Amino acid sequence: MPNMETTEPGARKVLPIIYVLDTSGSMEGNPIGALNQAMNETIPILREVESENASAEIKIGALAFSSGVRWISNGLEYIDDFIWNDVKAGGLTELGAALNELNSKMSRSEIFQSDTGFKLPVLLFMSDGVPTDDWEAALDAANIQNKWFLNSTKIAIALGQKADRSVLTKVVDNNPEAVILVNNLETLKTLIKVMSATASKIGSVSKVNTGTSMATQIVENTRKQMGGDTGDAGVQNPAPPVPTPAATGKSQSGWDDDDWN
Amino acid sequence: MLLEKGQKIKTIDGETIEVDQYLAGGGQGDVYRVSFRGEQKALKWYTCKFRDEKGFYDNLKSNMDSGSPAREFLWPLAVTEKCLGSFGYVMDLIPAGYYKVDEYALAKVKFSSFKSAVEACIQINSAFRTLHLAGYAYQDINGGNFIVDPVKGNVLICDNDNVAPDGVSTGIVGTPGYMAPEVFSGRNLPNKRSDQFSMAVMFFMLLCANHPLEGRRWQRITCMTDADEMRLYGTDPLFIYDPEDCSNEPVVEIHKNVLKRWGFLPQYMKDIFIKAFSRQSLENPSRRVSEIDWLQALCRFRSDIVRCKNPNCSNEIFINGAATTKCDCCGTPYPVANRVRLPLYEIPVVSGARIYRCQLGTCNLKDALNPVAAIVSKGDALGIKNKSGLIWAALTPSGKSKRVEPEEVIPIKPGITFKIEDYNLEII
Ligand SMILES: Nc1ncnc2c1ncn2[C@@H]1O[C@H](COP(=O)(O)OP(=O)(O)OP(=O)(O)O)[C@@H](O)[C@H]1O
Ligand SMILES: [Zn+2]
């Protein structure tokens, strides 16, 4: 019998969590400071979750958009390798550029390479403003062309009253419940941490019997945990539902998946 | 809200719990070290509002009232009154040196021997047998709630707040990876039959260190959609060693542990896994392998595991067919000169082995793990010691009858037969 010492970690799927963050000019000053601090504090939390998650190996991506886009991570990185380099704010709010970048990089030949395969990626969007480019065309293209993007679990944080919640709602598969509005920076910091931890555990912790989407579950769990600590003041309920169906055509893929780009 | 050191909370019976220190946070609550009835205990304090839902608090109280079904369970000892917008319960502290099954799955902790992994399975199994006979179902077996000591294989089971009478739902449906197909696919709520499935998954994870349903089919899924998960764990699950369908077999580069270990397992262990994850058993909850069948196989397995006699090796060897077996590491034979024929199978006569009541045949739950006999040695000579507390009737090879009193030893001589209760055993 082989020695128990030779036991290797069991095989896990990779769970990609990709932050898509608005670093436009309006984020200058305190907001970007809060974002940097939140991301710095999120990493050790995710490391801890990762070290106990027997069903998924977490990998992190971070994409900043302003006038154009910039990857803060080197594609997808192991959480142990990932270092958050503080970002500066400045420029426009080119959400469309970010969606185009996701469309081109969310692919087996780009960032999604693994022997064991992936869990559905989680895309966490954060914006405090209104896009300045043709985000709608970019969103449609991504949803039509990119199965990874289409099937991702998408959640969004709308920071402040100037954030365009209807845009974010459309980005997150027309699911108004997947958008959380935050009005103060302290709450933003907690929210990013709690939401990241919740998202990184989804699919590996005890499930309650509900028929809701992953995105909604993440947001609901996040709200529950925030409710305990910070009061509900800063985190408001979702905007009234937009009567559009959630993205249709989500994947029914077979065992082989040769159609994943 | 965090509780503070020195803070006092009352139980529903008016006893005082004093908070000492925050220990850890979980999905539904935080855990503190507290003093209670003059001892250090753990307090689980719910932070999550949904825990206040229908019946949860009452179920917790009724679990506390009925008392712990078996020592393995870190059972609610006292429930607090509702205060500070929440509530909680007191249980024993997890002692040092115990680790979650998930940590074994991640190879952060390793058993010090295969035998201790088997011991852990035996303890989990007997705990569940007791729980189920008491009319409960656990409902959420997972790698985070089972904690095991890697040296002895002792087991503790926490998160007993979801334990409920079999058939009663607490809202939790389980943890992916451990959920029975009928629960995963939403056809059924968790019950004792789904517990039996989850338990088999845990045994496989502990003994083979990979997941029983995650083979090639799992590996070939580039991105696991909900539909893929549904097929893999719900509507079309397939064991990685299904004898009739190899489409989900382990993949060399990825499922290394199970590929290394499976070949070494005795046939009866392979058989019981194949049965536990057969199509019939996956599809039909009433075809699950029962706790007593597991117990018999696991106890037999435990007595088949020995250490190589070569002092430079001391590798663990699984005795094959109750006969002399060569060490797979250094080639030194482990001598088995004799066997004891039990009603259902033979076991090797090796020093230190025990025969448990459940290995003889059907028995009461409380007796299942009582040793009835032990193989003892004096110098080079081996014998069978009567540990049953009963008098045995023995016959020598020449046909003379003898009484074997409790604690008396029968020498190992082929041809001796003896009777324990109504079961005939023979030394061969
Ligand atoms: N009796 C105990 N003694 C010491 N520590 C404990 C005890 N029970 C739980 N803990 C610690 O507290 C943590 C959280 O406990 P538990 O798993 O019960 O919470 P939970 O809310 O159900 O979390 P999850 O849903 O994430 O499993 C555990 O990971 C463990 O480290
Ligand atoms: Zn050897």
XYZ file of C-alpha atoms and ligand atoms in Angstrom:
721
model
C 0.000 0.000 0.000
C 1.462 3.399 -0.931
C 2.507 5.438 2.056
C -0.128 7.910 3.211
C 2.571 10.591 3.089
C 2.439 10.431 -0.694
C -1.197 11.573 -0.763
C -1.695 14.476 -3.127
C -4.382 17.144 -3.004
C -7.570 15.924 -4.668
C -8.426 17.280 -8.107
C -10.325 20.560 -8.091
C -11.937 22.689 -10.740
C -10.673 26.245 -10.982
C -13.065 28.951 -9.846
C -12.161 32.191 -11.630
C -13.191 35.399 -9.917
C -12.671 38.417 -12.126
C -13.017 41.959 -10.831
C -13.968 44.512 -13.434
C -13.346 47.859 -11.810
C -14.096 51.404 -12.756
C -11.010 53.584 -12.223
C -12.279 56.635 -14.078
C -11.637 60.211 -12.976
C -14.680 60.338 -10.740
C -13.094 57.663 -8.549
C -10.218 59.994 -7.719
C -9.416 60.649 -4.094
C -11.248 58.759 -1.371
C -13.138 56.322 -3.591
C -10.054 54.870 -5.245
C -8.356 54.782 -1.847
C -11.241 52.787 -0.451
C -11.150 50.446 -3.436
C -7.419 49.847 -3.072
C -7.773 49.202 0.615
C -10.706 46.860 0.077
C -8.841 44.850 -2.532
C -5.753 44.640 -0.346
C -7.839 43.335 2.508
C -9.783 40.963 0.286
C -6.752 38.968 -0.786
C -5.920 37.405 2.607
C -9.606 36.580 3.055
C -9.685 34.793 -0.278
C -6.450 32.983 0.578
C -8.063 31.631 3.682
C -11.182 30.503 1.855
C -9.033 28.960 -0.833
C -6.984 27.003 1.666
C -10.121 25.325 2.974
C -12.037 24.897 -0.247
C -11.850 21.250 -1.200
C -13.986 21.608 -4.297
C -12.503 24.594 -6.109
C -9.187 26.251 -6.604
C -9.646 29.999 -6.698
C -7.945 32.106 -9.346
C -8.173 35.846 -9.487
C -8.306 38.309 -12.341
C -8.589 42.058 -12.080
C -9.329 44.363 -14.959
C -9.451 48.151 -14.549
C -11.260 50.340 -17.033
C -11.103 54.098 -17.532
C -9.877 55.480 -20.851
C -9.209 52.010 -22.169
C -8.451 48.970 -20.008
C -5.569 47.633 -17.986
C -5.129 44.223 -16.358
C -3.987 44.542 -12.779
C -3.481 40.805 -12.563
C -1.462 38.826 -15.012
C -4.531 37.232 -16.595
C -5.818 34.754 -14.017
C -3.506 34.219 -11.078
C -3.423 31.776 -8.212
C -4.578 33.563 -5.137
C -1.251 32.798 -3.471
C 0.638 34.570 -6.252
C -1.674 37.512 -6.606
C -0.526 40.889 -5.370
C -2.739 43.925 -5.521
C -0.858 46.922 -6.905
C -2.749 50.040 -5.992
C -4.500 51.625 -8.929
C -4.860 55.331 -9.704
C -8.022 56.977 -10.920
C -8.316 59.144 -14.019
C -9.938 59.204 -17.420
C -13.243 58.151 -18.921
C -15.622 55.330 -18.055
C -15.132 52.929 -20.935
C -17.142 49.987 -19.763
C -17.512 48.864 -23.361
C -13.751 48.539 -23.646
C -13.766 46.324 -20.566
C -16.497 44.130 -22.016
C -14.573 43.844 -25.294
C -11.454 42.889 -23.385
C -13.355 40.183 -21.501
C -14.812 38.987 -24.782
C -11.380 38.537 -26.265
C -9.565 37.164 -23.196
C -12.189 34.824 -21.763
C -11.042 31.914 -23.855
C -9.245 28.601 -23.608
C -6.393 29.986 -25.675
C -6.054 32.998 -23.395
C -6.743 33.043 -19.666
C -8.736 29.825 -19.256
C -6.089 27.130 -19.349
C -6.256 24.201 -16.955
C -6.009 20.389 -16.836
C -9.015 20.029 -14.615
C -11.304 22.639 -16.147
C -13.254 25.455 -14.584
C -16.284 26.296 -12.578
C -18.471 29.055 -13.937
C -16.481 32.278 -13.639
C -17.698 34.977 -11.314
C -17.557 38.501 -12.737
C -17.744 41.254 -10.162
C -18.340 44.688 -11.678
C -17.939 47.949 -9.804
C -18.731 51.381 -11.220
C -19.578 54.835 -9.918
C -20.673 56.450 -13.147
C -22.167 56.284 -16.592
C -20.270 54.585 -19.415
C -18.788 56.929 -21.981
C -18.475 54.439 -24.834
C -20.730 52.035 -26.718
C -21.010 49.512 -23.915
C -24.243 48.113 -25.301
C -22.721 46.886 -28.542
C -19.834 45.415 -26.542
C -22.219 43.652 -24.178
C -24.272 42.181 -26.996
C -21.144 40.984 -28.759
C -19.787 39.351 -25.619
C -23.074 37.603 -24.925
C -23.376 36.358 -28.468
C -19.775 35.421 -29.143
C -18.423 34.320 -25.816
C -19.886 31.355 -23.989
C -17.680 31.971 -20.961
C -18.966 35.475 -20.613
C -22.541 34.457 -21.258
C -22.491 31.752 -18.608
C -20.555 33.661 -15.975
C -22.163 34.499 -12.670
C -22.350 38.277 -12.731
C -22.788 40.636 -9.828
C -22.304 44.378 -9.621
C -21.711 47.127 -7.131
C -23.115 50.541 -7.988
C -21.137 53.098 -6.013
C -23.075 56.256 -5.203
C -26.136 57.835 -6.728
C -24.338 58.736 -9.936
C -23.706 55.141 -10.833
C -25.943 53.985 -13.640
C -27.809 51.075 -12.146
C -29.765 50.304 -15.263
C -26.528 49.812 -17.201
C -25.138 47.525 -14.516
C -28.403 45.631 -14.379
C -28.162 44.918 -18.088
C -24.558 43.794 -17.745
C -25.484 41.331 -15.004
C -27.944 39.438 -17.182
C -30.854 41.782 -16.524
C -30.993 40.591 -12.952
C -31.751 43.640 -10.794
C -31.169 41.597 -7.678
C -27.546 41.120 -8.653
C -26.795 44.826 -8.327
C -26.045 46.304 -4.928
C -26.069 50.041 -4.428
C -23.594 51.429 -1.922
C -23.619 55.002 -0.745
C -20.618 55.234 1.489
C -17.036 54.119 1.226
C -16.874 52.283 4.536
C -19.688 50.056 3.378
C -17.995 49.631 0.016
C -14.912 48.228 1.708
C -16.866 45.744 3.770
C -19.036 44.869 0.826
C -16.159 44.005 -1.488
C -14.678 41.742 1.156
C -17.901 40.018 2.121
C -19.029 39.644 -1.462
C -15.687 38.192 -2.519
C -15.708 35.700 0.330
C -19.291 34.725 -0.416
C -18.634 34.351 -4.128
C -15.542 32.255 -3.523
C -17.487 29.796 -1.402
C -20.506 29.502 -3.603
C -20.982 25.940 -4.755
C -18.890 24.477 -1.958
C -20.894 25.228 1.171
C -24.191 23.923 2.478
C -27.053 24.760 0.188
C -30.471 25.954 1.145
C -33.329 24.795 -0.976
C -33.978 27.717 -3.304
C -34.458 28.066 -6.997
C -32.557 31.323 -7.288
C -29.590 32.012 -9.548
C -26.017 31.894 -8.263
C -25.734 35.657 -8.636
C -28.821 36.252 -6.547
C -27.625 33.779 -3.926
C -24.294 35.552 -3.647
C -26.018 38.887 -3.234
C -28.540 37.523 -0.745
C -25.859 35.878 1.357
C -23.796 39.033 1.184
C -26.727 41.138 2.353
C -27.397 38.765 5.216
C -23.857 38.983 6.449
C -23.668 42.746 5.977
C -26.954 43.114 7.799
C -25.368 41.725 10.923
C -22.355 43.989 10.962
C -23.028 47.334 9.399
C -26.773 47.661 9.434
C -28.677 47.865 6.214
C -28.303 51.594 5.941
C -25.595 51.688 3.359
C -26.770 48.785 1.327
C -30.064 49.452 -0.281
C -32.526 47.097 -1.743
C -32.398 46.525 -5.464
C -34.033 48.827 -7.930
C -37.516 47.686 -8.875
C -37.225 44.721 -11.234
C -36.843 45.576 -14.871
C -39.312 43.312 -16.634
C -36.821 41.740 -18.986
C -36.018 38.052 -18.796
C -32.582 37.032 -17.588
C -30.153 36.155 -20.349
C -31.452 33.212 -22.243
C -29.486 30.603 -24.120
C -27.340 29.729 -21.096
C -25.359 26.660 -21.768
C -26.633 23.105 -21.929
C -23.233 21.768 -22.874
C -22.382 18.100 -23.157
C -19.538 16.074 -21.641
C -16.949 17.110 -24.151
C -17.392 20.794 -24.516
C -15.481 21.203 -27.700
C -17.566 24.230 -28.377
C -15.994 26.252 -25.554
C -13.664 28.741 -27.190
C -22.666 41.301 15.957
C -19.584 40.097 17.768
C -19.871 39.055 21.375
C -17.348 40.461 23.823
C -15.155 38.849 26.381
C -16.932 38.693 29.701
C -20.352 39.077 28.138
C -22.979 36.881 29.783
C -25.754 35.099 27.996
C -28.517 33.010 29.522
C -29.631 29.597 28.412
C -33.334 28.862 28.185
C -33.002 27.146 31.557
C -31.537 30.278 33.093
C -27.960 29.050 33.319
C -25.172 31.499 32.554
C -22.733 31.305 29.681
C -19.741 33.617 29.886
C -17.982 34.540 26.661
C -14.257 34.053 26.781
C -12.842 34.321 23.281
C -13.809 34.436 19.626
C -12.566 31.304 17.864
C -13.799 31.247 14.293
C -16.477 32.405 11.934
C -18.551 30.260 9.607
C -21.251 30.767 7.024
C -24.048 30.920 9.530
C -22.437 31.933 12.730
C -19.404 32.563 14.861
C -17.919 30.192 17.386
C -16.635 31.340 20.774
C -14.892 29.689 23.664
C -17.083 30.178 26.714
C -17.324 28.977 30.260
C -20.421 27.048 31.131
C -21.159 24.948 34.206
C -17.589 25.600 35.302
C -16.069 24.165 32.148
C -14.722 25.498 28.891
C -17.168 24.894 26.077
C -17.874 26.222 22.611
C -20.753 28.564 21.812
C -22.087 28.737 18.305
C -23.737 32.110 17.856
C -25.818 32.690 14.717
C -25.028 35.798 12.736
C -27.169 34.940 9.818
C -30.718 36.113 10.008
C -32.242 33.279 8.054
C -31.375 30.928 10.882
C -34.343 32.377 12.668
C -36.713 30.767 10.230
C -39.581 28.464 10.993
C -38.857 25.721 13.367
C -35.083 26.014 13.430
C -34.895 27.218 17.012
C -37.458 24.674 18.167
C -35.656 21.876 16.402
C -32.441 22.907 18.126
C -34.183 22.819 21.498
C -35.691 19.452 20.845
C -32.303 18.062 19.774
C -30.857 19.331 23.018
C -33.679 17.765 25.014
C -33.250 14.353 23.433
C -29.542 14.324 24.182
C -26.641 13.213 22.037
C -27.162 9.942 20.167
C -23.472 9.012 20.241
C -20.275 10.409 21.654
C -18.968 11.373 18.203
C -21.546 14.140 17.904
C -20.689 17.595 19.243
C -24.296 17.840 20.278
C -26.116 20.956 21.535
C -25.791 20.806 25.322
C -27.779 23.958 25.972
C -29.623 26.473 23.825
C -29.540 30.168 24.667
C -32.569 32.335 24.994
C -33.163 34.694 22.110
C -31.285 37.870 22.859
C -29.228 40.557 21.098
C -31.169 39.743 17.958
C -29.909 36.204 17.759
C -29.366 32.968 19.631
C -26.917 30.105 19.850
C -26.065 26.833 21.489
C -23.339 25.367 23.655
C -21.345 22.280 22.717
C -18.051 20.680 23.640
C -14.891 22.278 22.307
C -13.052 20.554 19.499
C -9.866 19.254 21.115
C -6.469 20.026 19.600
C -5.193 17.605 16.981
C -8.414 17.229 14.999
C -8.765 18.354 11.371
C -11.625 18.705 8.898
C -12.099 16.021 6.273
C -11.685 18.843 3.725
C -8.163 19.377 4.992
C -7.410 15.734 4.270
C -8.919 16.143 0.794
C -6.562 19.055 0.225
C -3.673 16.950 1.587
C -2.947 19.611 4.181
C -3.255 16.849 6.740
C -2.423 13.197 6.144
C -3.368 10.126 8.132
C -0.430 8.564 9.893
C -1.596 5.189 8.637
C -4.184 3.686 6.357
C -5.501 1.832 9.338
C -6.427 5.109 11.038
C -8.343 6.163 7.915
C -10.276 2.892 8.159
C -10.840 3.526 11.851
C -12.283 6.953 11.001
C -14.714 5.324 8.576
C -15.759 2.806 11.217
C -16.458 5.562 13.716
C -18.404 7.657 11.207
C -20.386 4.618 10.237
C -21.284 3.596 13.752
C -22.185 7.188 14.677
C -24.594 7.276 11.769
C -26.026 3.934 12.555
C -26.905 5.248 16.003
C -28.230 8.531 14.670
C -30.438 6.822 12.118
C -31.747 4.266 14.561
C -32.668 7.126 16.867
C -34.899 8.353 14.050
C -32.805 11.299 12.894
C -31.233 12.229 9.605
C -28.122 14.407 9.534
C -28.939 15.971 6.143
C -25.719 17.857 5.517
C -22.786 15.473 5.561
C -19.769 17.344 4.212
C -16.045 17.650 4.592
C -16.283 20.691 6.820
C -18.456 19.150 9.498
C -16.449 16.010 10.121
C -13.254 16.368 12.038
C -10.786 13.567 12.414
C -7.615 12.906 14.320
C -4.972 11.671 11.869
C -3.205 9.365 14.311
C -5.987 7.303 15.821
C -8.757 8.047 13.342
C -11.076 9.317 16.069
C -13.986 11.308 14.685
C -16.085 14.235 15.868
C -19.143 15.481 14.040
C -20.171 19.120 14.407
C -22.903 21.350 13.011
C -25.641 19.254 14.547
C -28.105 22.085 14.208
C -29.402 20.642 10.951
C -30.029 17.240 12.424
C -33.756 16.624 12.377
C -36.176 13.717 12.549
C -35.866 11.637 9.389
C -38.112 13.210 6.767
C -38.290 16.653 8.393
C -36.655 19.441 6.389
C -34.565 22.185 7.997
C -34.188 24.067 4.729
C -30.640 22.877 4.140
C -30.399 20.417 1.257
C -26.744 19.529 1.605
C -23.331 20.400 0.221
C -22.442 19.863 -3.437
C -20.204 16.871 -3.884
C -21.829 15.011 -1.005
C -25.472 15.310 -2.008
C -27.304 12.177 -3.099
C -28.466 12.252 -6.736
C -32.156 12.407 -5.829
C -31.474 15.404 -3.578
C -29.146 17.149 -6.013
C -31.712 16.877 -8.766
C -34.491 18.129 -6.508
C -36.538 14.916 -6.605
C -36.236 14.405 -2.859
C -35.347 16.195 0.325
C -32.487 14.820 2.416
C -33.258 11.863 4.629
C -31.510 8.862 6.069
C -31.087 7.220 2.658
C -29.390 10.300 1.278
C -27.195 10.334 4.390
C -26.132 6.799 3.457
C -25.044 8.006 0.050
C -23.150 10.979 1.474
C -21.458 8.683 3.945
C -20.254 6.417 1.135
C -18.788 9.481 -0.604
C -16.969 10.376 2.561
C -15.578 6.837 2.934
C -14.312 6.971 -0.618
C -12.734 10.361 -0.047
C -11.041 9.152 3.133
C -9.808 5.845 1.744
C -9.125 6.718 -1.903
C -8.582 10.491 -1.614
C -10.547 11.364 -4.751
C -14.220 11.869 -5.482
C -16.165 8.746 -6.528
C -18.109 10.463 -9.317
C -15.384 12.748 -10.657
C -13.472 10.887 -13.331
C -12.957 11.473 -17.025
C -16.449 12.866 -17.526
C -15.732 15.420 -14.862
C -12.286 16.208 -16.190
C -13.510 16.750 -19.739
C -15.940 19.434 -18.725
C -14.085 22.600 -19.642
C -16.496 24.787 -17.762
C -18.934 23.291 -15.321
C -22.347 24.743 -16.029
C -25.390 24.025 -13.914
C -26.533 21.571 -16.564
C -23.216 19.712 -16.378
C -23.393 19.527 -12.596
C -26.913 18.254 -12.803
C -25.841 15.396 -15.023
C -22.700 14.573 -13.098
C -24.225 14.558 -9.607
C -27.957 14.428 -10.213
C -29.508 12.813 -13.235
C -26.679 10.759 -14.741
C -24.053 10.045 -12.084
C -21.491 7.333 -12.823
C -18.926 5.758 -10.497
C -15.341 6.163 -11.659
C -14.909 2.378 -11.304
C -18.261 1.320 -12.710
C -17.546 -2.209 -13.957
C -19.792 -1.855 -17.000
C -19.082 1.662 -18.144
C -15.576 3.071 -18.129
C -16.494 6.457 -19.568
C -15.908 8.124 -16.220
C -12.714 6.283 -15.277
C -9.964 8.087 -13.353
C -7.557 10.176 -15.419
C -3.876 9.343 -14.965
C -2.535 12.877 -14.603
C -5.286 14.053 -12.313
C -6.767 11.341 -10.133
C -3.455 10.150 -8.808
C -4.450 9.081 -5.322
C -7.246 6.738 -6.266
C -5.208 5.258 -9.102
C -2.446 4.448 -6.648
C -4.742 3.026 -4.009
C -7.622 1.253 -5.713
C -5.518 -1.635 -6.961
C -4.403 -2.406 -3.436
C -7.860 -2.538 -1.914
C -9.058 -6.024 -1.019
C -11.739 -7.296 -3.385
C -14.467 -7.056 -0.739
C -13.728 -3.327 -0.317
C -13.821 -2.792 -4.072
C -17.061 -4.727 -4.163
C -18.746 -2.674 -1.496
C -17.757 0.594 -3.194
C -18.945 -0.747 -6.531
C -22.222 -1.668 -4.892
C -22.562 1.653 -3.071
C -22.050 3.559 -6.325
C -23.755 1.141 -8.692
C -26.396 2.502 -11.023
C -29.103 0.844 -8.928
C -27.860 2.393 -5.738
C -27.344 5.814 -7.317
C -30.835 5.802 -8.768
C -32.735 4.076 -6.041
C -32.310 5.274 -2.452
C -33.671 2.020 -1.076
C -30.735 0.167 -2.673
C -28.081 1.998 -0.665
C -25.481 -0.015 1.217
C -26.606 -0.146 4.834
C -24.500 0.834 7.817
C -24.221 -2.758 9.006
C -22.830 -3.908 5.651
C -20.251 -1.139 5.798
C -19.381 -2.015 9.347
C -18.755 -5.640 8.471
C -16.557 -4.758 5.514
C -14.643 -2.072 7.363
C -13.985 -4.224 10.425
C -12.741 -6.992 8.181
C -10.531 -4.527 6.356
C -9.086 -3.229 9.590
C -8.005 -6.728 10.621
C -6.369 -7.234 7.214
C -4.016 -4.262 7.561
C -0.597 -5.029 9.045
C 2.834 -3.419 9.097
C 5.741 -4.929 7.200
C 8.060 -6.856 9.515
C 11.151 -5.444 7.851
C 12.197 -2.737 10.321
C 13.656 -0.600 7.532
C 10.363 -0.638 5.714
C 7.334 -0.848 8.021
C 5.084 -0.155 5.057
C 1.426 -1.022 5.559
C 0.381 -4.248 3.864
C -3.142 -5.359 3.055
C -3.235 -9.084 3.703
C -4.590 -10.759 0.615
C -6.985 -13.691 0.919
C -6.058 -14.215 4.585
C -2.743 -15.702 3.402
C 0.942 -14.778 3.465
C 1.327 -11.552 1.525
C 4.474 -9.924 0.178
C 5.181 -6.339 1.103
C 4.551 -4.280 -2.020
C 7.330 -1.964 -0.987
C 10.300 -4.171 -0.041
C 9.081 -7.650 -0.952
C 9.413 -9.129 2.537
C 6.620 -11.652 3.022
C 4.243 -11.075 5.902
C 3.657 -14.596 7.159
C 0.124 -15.771 7.750
C 0.253 -19.386 8.846
C -3.310 -19.720 10.005
C -6.751 -18.322 9.544
C -9.961 -18.210 11.494
C -13.023 -19.176 9.526
C -15.920 -16.906 10.483
C -19.453 -17.607 9.281
C -19.006 -15.362 6.232
C -15.286 -15.173 5.511
C -11.819 -15.993 6.793
C -9.512 -13.659 8.630
C -5.749 -13.986 8.968
C -4.357 -14.912 12.361
C -2.046 -11.963 13.000
C -1.057 -10.625 16.363
C -3.228 -7.760 17.572
C -6.192 -8.510 15.321
C -9.637 -8.460 16.871
C -12.919 -10.014 15.931
C -15.912 -7.772 16.542
C -19.440 -8.878 17.198
C -20.692 -7.534 13.846
C -18.247 -9.816 12.035
C -20.054 -12.900 13.281
C -23.451 -12.001 11.874
C -26.538 -9.904 12.511
C -26.473 -8.205 15.866
C -27.742 -5.395 18.021
C -26.430 -1.985 17.318
C -24.934 -1.522 20.724
C -22.980 -4.760 20.467
C -21.725 -4.293 16.907
C -18.306 -3.017 17.835
C -17.741 -5.122 20.929
C -14.629 -7.220 20.518
C -15.522 -10.859 20.955
C -12.044 -12.246 20.437
C -8.480 -11.012 20.105
C -5.384 -12.602 18.625
C -2.682 -12.547 21.283
C 0.931 -13.659 21.209
C 3.303 -15.208 23.699
C 6.783 -15.381 22.223
C 6.239 -16.855 18.805
C 3.048 -18.637 19.700
C -0.296 -17.095 18.833
C -3.643 -17.719 20.441
C -7.236 -16.531 20.432
C -8.392 -14.864 23.593
C -12.020 -14.986 24.611
C -13.132 -11.332 24.961
C -16.850 -12.016 24.670
C -17.699 -12.383 28.324
C -19.383 -15.671 27.423
C -18.225 -19.242 27.716
C -17.286 -20.826 24.409
C -17.701 -24.475 23.565
C -14.608 -25.711 21.719
C -13.717 -29.007 20.047
C -10.118 -30.146 19.627
C -9.019 -31.653 16.276
C -9.383 -35.111 17.842
C -12.930 -34.347 18.938
C -12.505 -33.614 22.652
C -14.772 -30.886 23.962
C -13.447 -28.001 26.060
C -14.900 -24.989 27.824
C -13.243 -21.682 27.089
C -13.870 -19.207 29.903
C -13.773 -15.435 29.305
C -10.161 -14.197 29.044
C -8.972 -17.755 28.420
C -6.808 -18.397 25.346
C -7.174 -21.088 22.684
C -3.868 -22.055 21.061
C -3.699 -21.694 17.299
C -3.974 -25.265 15.991
C -5.661 -26.074 12.712
C -8.794 -28.118 13.225
C -9.925 -26.539 16.472
C -13.515 -25.396 16.268
C -15.353 -23.215 18.737
C -18.779 -21.757 19.153
C -19.552 -18.128 20.084
C -23.263 -17.667 20.697
C -24.689 -19.710 17.804
C -21.834 -19.113 15.413
C -19.300 -21.787 14.563
C -15.701 -20.696 14.046
C -12.753 -22.806 13.014
C -8.997 -22.398 13.081
C -7.490 -23.489 9.765
N -17.067 22.935 19.035
C -16.144 23.725 18.479
N -14.973 23.971 19.102
C -14.044 24.757 18.513
N -14.164 25.333 17.313
C -15.297 25.113 16.623
C -16.343 24.298 17.165
N -17.349 24.250 16.273
C -16.954 24.998 15.229
N -15.727 25.525 15.433
C -14.985 26.393 14.500
O -15.832 27.391 14.009
C -15.910 27.366 12.591
C -17.317 27.640 12.114
O -18.187 26.677 12.629
P -19.315 25.959 11.789
O -18.722 25.132 10.715
O -20.204 25.297 12.749
O -20.030 27.230 11.201
P -21.039 27.360 10.027
O -21.666 28.677 10.244
O -21.892 26.169 9.897
O -20.049 27.475 8.835
P -20.111 26.800 7.437
O -21.543 26.886 7.016
O -19.172 27.675 6.657
O -19.623 25.414 7.672
C -15.410 25.995 12.197
O -14.726 26.070 11.002
C -14.485 25.601 13.329
O -13.178 26.009 13.038
Zn 8.223 -3.878 3.474
